[in-house]
């Protein structure tokens, strides 16, 4: 017993010493001037005006005129000291606030509950992640920045006090009111996060408020509805619940909100609310912890306290307990009269009244109300929804999302060629953003069914299933639990498939799982916001690292701090321009130029993608498939990329063979194709012909030889049905004679060389190399590109001959052919020479979308590495990205186009000389710049409905856009 008494005495002395060291957090920098202002204002006030300062009333900017009049009466007649704004809109609130402040004799303190941003109360404003999400982040600088940016929003709209951060330590998973609002269950983590948040917000000039004192984290009742009980002894409360307050108070916390709780160990009166307890408010908070800032009650209209006593009596009891501000009194006039009566009767001393009122006046001075200015309306919405807020939100989610289980090391996904992936959505909220983001990385199908049996049948052809559990993101109080049916479905799917479970709600959802043994990987994404869904998909594929750790324990499954750290594996991620040192505002000029090209009928539609530093920062579509059609260009649509085929298909296969030692750049044609030994091309090297410096003719209209006298496909060469002798499908119901591919090769071999050796672009090298590569492997280019590159890259929209693979609704047409095939060319390659090779050309034939083209260009930019796999050696990429004939005025690399040597040309003239790319006849363009780490992809069908003038080229649309990209760089 003596030891206990001695310990308590020691604690009391320690607290007393520490309390003496705590400074008044309400003091301004110019505290002498502040004190003069406070004293002067206080001296000029009547008793009613002084007492009125103690009340802060709730106002909604969406309220009716009748309610508004009541508020005005309270301001004019009862001199209330502050307003706490609730529901409404930002502009409405700003205008109302200006009006109400103009009525008040003394400017009012403005407060709001904006724990995760103004969106907690106002429409058209920004919502940052909830505290539970922030609790998963290791880097507290990000939490501090969150506090600052929330503070900036509050200050911009005229709010002086944000009732945040919540410092409750959520040790009870069944807590109905705190939960996601808490940083977690570890007192050190909660304290560190709350402290960082507080510092950030107060650095923006907005005063912080720690709540809900003495601790609402381990309750299973809602104080809005009843009086919850905290049944811990004083030692436990002191060591856990009070821990954050002690730390924050020492660092300058401005205010505290006292909760309505029944805490028997701290207040002996049975069922007596903590907010009305002098021992809790004065003896513990003010004296023991030494807190000198403002003390707010929690809302006095909450059932946790309003049921306790009559209106007015509650206000008086709260003030006598030691509170400074009575928040949301049920009846302000009655409350004021009760306090005035108590003052008159001597129950409240002048010293006690002066103590609280002067603290309120100190706060008003500190936030600038001694020189009040109304809220500016101009650009208010824009100022409350900034690009920098999106930047921060992305960083927060990237650092929060937590891989809690990955026993088989499935994550991040690798070896995509071996995976067949399905997505199954559980939960009652939308998961379409997640699914669409997943599709950027691999071929994934969403599987749906009404019964588990039919679902399992549909899943039988897949070896990997991503299960997304999506719950509402509208408020942190929404239901987070699995239904019994969902639990059964998850259990059954996991029995027969490799399952990755991604939970887009609070971690406590996992408590419903009886066993996690069969679930190979589990990811907690915390929220179902758009950005959370996007970033979680990117994490699964290794585009971003996994960094988060659990802020709470999950039964016996996982403990606080669990989290598997995985590095990114250099796949493209998706973000906004400012993340990579570019300007969203400046890139709007790209929008305008692309739209102009469509409007002026230079092309029916465009896919346009820009990536920098491994992140796609611009990915937009313009126009339609055809000028007269209704089908708008979509992200899943594919284009005939024409000559981009050269660097997307043939060139990487050639590079592979070169680094394997099968060929060298100096290998001659006669060495790889014996039939060239006696031709005029026998000594042409791979280097010279891929550099377009080999006297080869530019092209040959091979199809022209197969037309009859009416310039229609000759029956000698074509049939309208497939057969053994006519099996080359050049168009719908049009089949070329099977042996004509040999004729094409003969024509090329026997063709004359140009008279002069100079740079001259030619398709012939890619006809020749196609034959060599297919002979070498005894496989088609189509098979080789898929197996060597596209499958593992996740380039599942990249293919030859899409007409028999995907729906025409996703294939953009290239021409209404009126000279050869005499039909709409859609899904069949536009280039006649490629069509006559069964659609599989070395120079043309690939269809793709901008996202897939960017993956291949990014692989080149990363020196042959992508998605955790090395495709090519860095020295191989460098070797082919070299201009060997620059002294001959030839800009070309080996296969790659390069920047022009002078004047106008292949680029904007603003790219580095180490950059490379290619363009295509249908209007396509792809370029990569290692120095600026930029990938630029432009896909179009400018040849539809007829080839006509190449206005995209003549008007320099593609290169002018490239110039705008470089102008948007700000780092």
mmCIF file of C-alpha atoms in Angstrom, residues 697-707 717-718 736 740 743-744 747-748 751 763-764 767 819-820 830-836 843 947:
data_model
loop_
_atom_site.group_PDB
_atom_site.id
_atom_site.type_symbol
_atom_site.label_atom_id
_atom_site.label_comp_id
_atom_site.label_asym_id
_atom_site.label_seq_id
_atom_site.Cartn_x
_atom_site.Cartn_y
_atom_site.Cartn_z
ATOM 1 C CA UNK A 697 14.252 1.425 -102.643
ATOM 2 C CA UNK A 698 11.716 3.041 -100.276
ATOM 3 C CA UNK A 699 8.850 0.667 -101.036
ATOM 4 C CA UNK A 700 7.040 -1.314 -103.673
ATOM 5 C CA UNK A 701 3.261 -1.390 -104.380
ATOM 6 C CA UNK A 702 3.197 -5.168 -104.415
ATOM 7 C CA UNK A 703 -0.582 -5.278 -104.540
ATOM 8 C CA UNK A 704 -0.620 -3.397 -107.843
ATOM 9 C CA UNK A 705 0.722 -6.431 -109.686
ATOM 10 C CA UNK A 706 -2.251 -8.466 -108.479
ATOM 11 C CA UNK A 707 -4.986 -6.234 -109.876
ATOM 12 C CA UNK A 717 -4.549 -14.080 -107.315
ATOM 13 C CA UNK A 718 -7.664 -13.840 -105.131
ATOM 14 C CA UNK A 736 -4.583 -13.971 -101.644
ATOM 15 C CA UNK A 740 2.540 -14.822 -103.255
ATOM 16 C CA UNK A 743 6.933 -13.558 -104.887
ATOM 17 C CA UNK A 744 7.263 -10.507 -102.630
ATOM 18 C CA UNK A 747 10.762 -8.880 -105.982
ATOM 19 C CA UNK A 748 12.734 -7.324 -103.118
ATOM 20 C CA UNK A 751 15.026 -5.022 -107.113
ATOM 21 C CA UNK A 763 10.522 -0.687 -95.756
ATOM 22 C CA UNK A 764 12.539 -3.432 -97.470
ATOM 23 C CA UNK A 767 10.540 -7.661 -95.172
ATOM 24 C CA UNK A 819 -8.004 1.130 -104.785
ATOM 25 C CA UNK A 820 -7.187 -2.412 -103.665
ATOM 26 C CA UNK A 830 -3.841 -0.879 -93.608
ATOM 27 C CA UNK A 831 -0.480 -1.405 -95.305
ATOM 28 C CA UNK A 832 -1.021 -3.520 -98.429
ATOM 29 C CA UNK A 833 2.403 -5.113 -98.255
ATOM 30 C CA UNK A 834 1.757 -6.323 -94.707
ATOM 31 C CA UNK A 835 -1.741 -7.476 -95.623
ATOM 32 C CA UNK A 836 -0.214 -9.632 -98.372
ATOM 33 C CA UNK A 843 7.390 -3.200 -91.188
ATOM 34 C CA UNK A 947 -5.403 8.781 -97.135
#
